[in-house]
Amino acid sequence: MEQPRQGDLSWRLSSHPVTLVTFLGFRISSLLVYLFGGLFVKNNFVLIFILTIILLAMDFYYLKNIAGRRLVGLRWWNEVDTSTGDSTWVFESADGRGNTGNKTDSRFFWLALYVQPVFWAALGFLYILSPKWLSIVGEYSLLFGNIGGGSRKIEGGLDYEKVQG
């Protein structure tokens, strides 16, 4: 059997395995609760919706503040000019491309970031005729915040520069 190489999708090759597994756990947990929560909580869609939103909010926080920084060297935040009230998004990347050197961490991060919304879109398509479609709209708003922030930071090789947005 061939030994795994750097860049293969094996969490054992990660520079930060605990961060990676926690990140993937948050990414997967919201989908699992939404899909299978009805098996454990009968006829209580509101509770499943609230749990899903909480898990997505935790996922957003973890992606933005911990996983993005440790796995691929990205971070972003919003600064408000108190005199004018103008909002400025600040994006930083450790090497200008959103890559810290570990190809396994980078592949897991970007794959999980872009694949999860595809699953939510598939669920949205399946549930478009049911009342559950309203919850997917809420979840999508949180997901696109992750994608927009992560993608914006790596555009144009940002290297700890402020970007107006």
Tab-separated table of N, CA, C and O in Angstrom, residues 45-105:
chain	number	residue	atom	x	y	z
A	45	PHE	N	-40.032	21.145	13.828
A	45	PHE	CA	-39.145	21.716	12.829
A	45	PHE	C	-38.455	22.974	13.342
A	45	PHE	O	-37.313	23.258	12.965
A	46	VAL	N	-39.110	23.729	14.196
A	46	VAL	CA	-38.526	24.966	14.726
A	46	VAL	C	-37.255	24.651	15.511
A	46	VAL	O	-36.234	25.336	15.354
A	47	LEU	N	-37.279	23.621	16.346
A	47	LEU	CA	-36.097	23.247	17.116
A	47	LEU	C	-34.953	22.821	16.191
A	47	LEU	O	-33.801	23.213	16.391
A	48	ILE	N	-35.259	22.061	15.167
A	48	ILE	CA	-34.229	21.629	14.209
A	48	ILE	C	-33.663	22.843	13.483
A	48	ILE	O	-32.442	22.946	13.292
A	49	PHE	N	-34.517	23.764	13.110
A	49	PHE	CA	-34.071	24.985	12.441
A	49	PHE	C	-33.137	25.785	13.355
A	49	PHE	O	-32.065	26.233	12.924
A	50	ILE	N	-33.522	25.960	14.600
A	50	ILE	CA	-32.702	26.726	15.549
A	50	ILE	C	-31.357	26.040	15.777
A	50	ILE	O	-30.306	26.697	15.773
A	51	LEU	N	-31.363	24.723	15.960
A	51	LEU	CA	-30.104	23.992	16.140
A	51	LEU	C	-29.207	24.107	14.910
A	51	LEU	O	-27.987	24.272	15.032
A	52	THR	N	-29.804	24.044	13.728
A	52	THR	CA	-29.030	24.174	12.494
A	52	THR	C	-28.407	25.559	12.390
A	52	THR	O	-27.226	25.693	12.050
A	53	ILE	N	-29.163	26.586	12.685
A	53	ILE	CA	-28.634	27.955	12.643
A	53	ILE	C	-27.520	28.132	13.669
A	53	ILE	O	-26.488	28.756	13.379
A	54	ILE	N	-27.682	27.600	14.865
A	54	ILE	CA	-26.639	27.698	15.888
A	54	ILE	C	-25.368	26.992	15.420
A	54	ILE	O	-24.250	27.525	15.561
A	55	LEU	N	-25.513	25.803	14.849
A	55	LEU	CA	-24.339	25.077	14.344
A	55	LEU	C	-23.669	25.830	13.194
A	55	LEU	O	-22.432	25.870	13.109
A	56	LEU	N	-24.453	26.441	12.320
A	56	LEU	CA	-23.864	27.227	11.240
A	56	LEU	C	-23.169	28.477	11.766
A	56	LEU	O	-22.127	28.883	11.240
A	57	ALA	N	-23.728	29.091	12.787
A	57	ALA	CA	-23.074	30.253	13.389
A	57	ALA	C	-21.753	29.839	14.048
A	57	ALA	O	-20.740	30.546	13.934
A	58	MET	N	-21.749	28.695	14.731
A	58	MET	CA	-20.514	28.185	15.320
A	58	MET	C	-19.495	27.855	14.231
A	58	MET	O	-18.305	28.130	14.382
A	59	ASP	N	-19.979	27.286	13.135
A	59	ASP	CA	-19.116	26.980	11.993
A	59	ASP	C	-18.516	28.269	11.435
A	59	ASP	O	-17.319	28.338	11.152
A	60	PHE	N	-19.332	29.288	11.278
A	60	PHE	CA	-18.847	30.576	10.768
A	60	PHE	C	-17.770	31.144	11.686
A	60	PHE	O	-16.708	31.563	11.227
A	61	TYR	N	-18.031	31.157	12.975
A	61	TYR	CA	-17.059	31.686	13.927
A	61	TYR	C	-15.758	30.893	13.872
A	61	TYR	O	-14.665	31.466	13.818
A	62	TYR	N	-15.872	29.572	13.868
A	62	TYR	CA	-14.677	28.727	13.872
A	62	TYR	C	-13.901	28.888	12.569
A	62	TYR	O	-12.676	28.985	12.576
A	63	LEU	N	-14.603	28.948	11.446
A	63	LEU	CA	-13.933	29.122	10.157
A	63	LEU	C	-13.232	30.468	10.105
A	63	LEU	O	-12.075	30.553	9.699
A	64	LYS	N	-13.917	31.514	10.513
A	64	LYS	CA	-13.381	32.862	10.406
A	64	LYS	C	-12.220	33.109	11.364
A	64	LYS	O	-11.222	33.708	10.986
A	65	ASN	N	-12.339	32.661	12.584
A	65	ASN	CA	-11.364	33.028	13.608
A	65	ASN	C	-10.307	31.977	13.914
A	65	ASN	O	-9.255	32.317	14.465
A	66	ILE	N	-10.552	30.729	13.590
A	66	ILE	CA	-9.602	29.683	13.976
A	66	ILE	C	-9.125	28.891	12.765
A	66	ILE	O	-7.943	28.912	12.426
A	67	ALA	N	-10.033	28.189	12.094
A	67	ALA	CA	-9.635	27.299	10.998
A	67	ALA	C	-9.015	28.066	9.837
A	67	ALA	O	-7.983	27.652	9.303
A	68	GLY	N	-9.622	29.156	9.423
A	68	GLY	CA	-9.074	29.935	8.316
A	68	GLY	C	-7.668	30.406	8.595
A	68	GLY	O	-6.806	30.393	7.717
A	69	ARG	N	-7.417	30.810	9.807
A	69	ARG	CA	-6.093	31.312	10.170
A	69	ARG	C	-5.076	30.187	10.289
A	69	ARG	O	-3.977	30.273	9.771
A	70	ARG	N	-5.449	29.113	10.968
A	70	ARG	CA	-4.481	28.034	11.202
A	70	ARG	C	-4.260	27.146	9.986
A	70	ARG	O	-3.140	26.692	9.759
A	71	LEU	N	-5.317	26.877	9.218
A	71	LEU	CA	-5.180	25.943	8.105
A	71	LEU	C	-4.631	26.594	6.834
A	71	LEU	O	-3.841	25.976	6.124
A	72	VAL	N	-5.058	27.818	6.531
A	72	VAL	CA	-4.614	28.455	5.292
A	72	VAL	C	-4.116	29.887	5.475
A	72	VAL	O	-3.827	30.575	4.491
A	73	GLY	N	-4.025	30.372	6.692
A	73	GLY	CA	-3.443	31.689	6.947
A	73	GLY	C	-4.303	32.859	6.518
A	73	GLY	O	-3.784	33.892	6.110
A	74	LEU	N	-5.619	32.733	6.628
A	74	LEU	CA	-6.521	33.808	6.228
A	74	LEU	C	-7.241	34.391	7.433
A	74	LEU	O	-7.547	33.685	8.380
A	75	ARG	N	-7.536	35.672	7.342
A	75	ARG	CA	-8.422	36.293	8.334
A	75	ARG	C	-8.992	37.565	7.747
A	75	ARG	O	-8.410	38.170	6.850
A	76	TRP	N	-10.152	37.961	8.258
A	76	TRP	CA	-10.805	39.178	7.796
A	76	TRP	C	-11.670	39.733	8.896
A	76	TRP	O	-12.095	39.023	9.798
A	77	TRP	N	-11.899	41.025	8.826
A	77	TRP	CA	-12.765	41.692	9.789
A	77	TRP	C	-13.252	42.991	9.182
A	77	TRP	O	-12.807	43.416	8.128
A	78	ASN	N	-14.175	43.639	9.880
A	78	ASN	CA	-14.775	44.868	9.417
A	78	ASN	C	-14.381	45.995	10.357
A	78	ASN	O	-14.473	45.861	11.568
A	79	GLU	N	-13.925	47.105	9.774
A	79	GLU	CA	-13.619	48.295	10.562
A	79	GLU	C	-14.595	49.399	10.168
A	79	GLU	O	-14.875	49.584	8.982
A	80	VAL	N	-15.088	50.117	11.157
A	80	VAL	CA	-16.028	51.210	10.905
A	80	VAL	C	-15.369	52.513	11.316
A	80	VAL	O	-14.882	52.652	12.438
A	81	ASP	N	-15.347	53.462	10.389
A	81	ASP	CA	-14.825	54.793	10.669
A	81	ASP	C	-15.875	55.528	11.496
A	81	ASP	O	-16.981	55.795	11.023
A	82	THR	N	-15.548	55.824	12.741
A	82	THR	CA	-16.537	56.413	13.653
A	82	THR	C	-16.949	57.820	13.234
A	82	THR	O	-18.056	58.250	13.545
A	83	SER	N	-16.101	58.531	12.526
A	83	SER	CA	-16.465	59.894	12.138
A	83	SER	C	-17.432	59.917	10.954
A	83	SER	O	-18.319	60.763	10.892
A	84	THR	N	-17.259	58.993	10.005
A	84	THR	CA	-18.131	58.992	8.817
A	84	THR	C	-19.144	57.865	8.825
A	84	THR	O	-20.131	57.922	8.110
A	85	GLY	N	-18.885	56.817	9.581
A	85	GLY	CA	-19.780	55.670	9.602
A	85	GLY	C	-19.542	54.703	8.458
A	85	GLY	O	-20.287	53.746	8.283
A	86	ASP	N	-18.485	54.961	7.660
A	86	ASP	CA	-18.170	54.079	6.535
A	86	ASP	C	-17.581	52.770	7.029
A	86	ASP	O	-16.792	52.731	7.962
A	87	SER	N	-17.973	51.700	6.353
A	87	SER	CA	-17.517	50.362	6.695
A	87	SER	C	-16.413	49.937	5.725
A	87	SER	O	-16.548	50.097	4.508
A	88	THR	N	-15.329	49.380	6.279
A	88	THR	CA	-14.213	48.906	5.470
A	88	THR	C	-13.892	47.483	5.872
A	88	THR	O	-13.683	47.203	7.047
A	89	TRP	N	-13.863	46.580	4.891
A	89	TRP	CA	-13.465	45.205	5.159
A	89	TRP	C	-11.957	45.097	5.007
A	89	TRP	O	-11.387	45.579	4.040
A	90	VAL	N	-11.329	44.452	5.977
A	90	VAL	CA	-9.886	44.240	5.960
A	90	VAL	C	-9.643	42.752	5.775
A	90	VAL	O	-10.167	41.936	6.526
A	91	PHE	N	-8.865	42.400	4.748
A	91	PHE	CA	-8.563	41.012	4.436
A	91	PHE	C	-7.063	40.811	4.545
A	91	PHE	O	-6.290	41.621	4.044
A	92	GLU	N	-6.649	39.709	5.180
A	92	GLU	CA	-5.235	39.391	5.299
A	92	GLU	C	-4.988	37.946	4.898
A	92	GLU	O	-5.807	37.073	5.147
A	93	SER	N	-3.846	37.744	4.285
A	93	SER	CA	-3.423	36.418	3.884
A	93	SER	C	-1.950	36.275	4.238
A	93	SER	O	-1.162	37.176	3.972
A	94	ALA	N	-1.577	35.143	4.806
A	94	ALA	CA	-0.206	34.955	5.257
A	94	ALA	C	0.798	35.066	4.122
A	94	ALA	O	1.854	35.661	4.269
A	95	ASP	N	0.503	34.492	2.964
A	95	ASP	CA	1.459	34.538	1.859
A	95	ASP	C	0.906	35.195	0.608
A	95	ASP	O	1.523	35.136	-0.440
A	96	GLY	N	-0.252	35.785	0.712
A	96	GLY	CA	-0.827	36.463	-0.435
A	96	GLY	C	-1.753	35.588	-1.269
A	96	GLY	O	-2.452	36.080	-2.123
A	97	ARG	N	-1.746	34.277	-1.060
A	97	ARG	CA	-2.609	33.399	-1.845
A	97	ARG	C	-3.518	32.551	-0.967
A	97	ARG	O	-4.228	31.695	-1.463
A	98	GLY	N	-3.473	32.709	0.325
A	98	GLY	CA	-4.324	31.917	1.208
A	98	GLY	C	-3.808	30.503	1.366
A	98	GLY	O	-4.569	29.559	1.429
A	99	ASN	N	-2.501	30.335	1.449
A	99	ASN	CA	-1.914	29.013	1.558
A	99	ASN	C	-0.750	29.088	2.535
A	99	ASN	O	0.154	29.887	2.361
A	100	THR	N	-0.761	28.256	3.562
A	100	THR	CA	0.298	28.284	4.555
A	100	THR	C	1.383	27.262	4.293
A	100	THR	O	2.294	27.116	5.081
A	101	GLY	N	1.299	26.529	3.217
A	101	GLY	CA	2.347	25.573	2.902
A	101	GLY	C	1.917	24.127	3.007
A	101	GLY	O	2.435	23.287	2.294
A	102	ASN	N	0.974	23.801	3.877
A	102	ASN	CA	0.526	22.419	3.990
A	102	ASN	C	-0.591	22.191	2.972
A	102	ASN	O	-1.697	22.700	3.111
A	103	LYS	N	-0.284	21.413	1.953
A	103	LYS	CA	-1.253	21.196	0.873
A	103	LYS	C	-2.474	20.420	1.343
A	103	LYS	O	-3.575	20.627	0.848
A	104	THR	N	-2.300	19.527	2.297
A	104	THR	CA	-3.433	18.762	2.814
A	104	THR	C	-4.420	19.688	3.520
A	104	THR	O	-5.627	19.626	3.264
A	105	ASP	N	-3.916	20.548	4.398
A	105	ASP	CA	-4.786	21.506	5.082
A	105	ASP	C	-5.508	22.394	4.078
A	105	ASP	O	-6.710	22.643	4.197
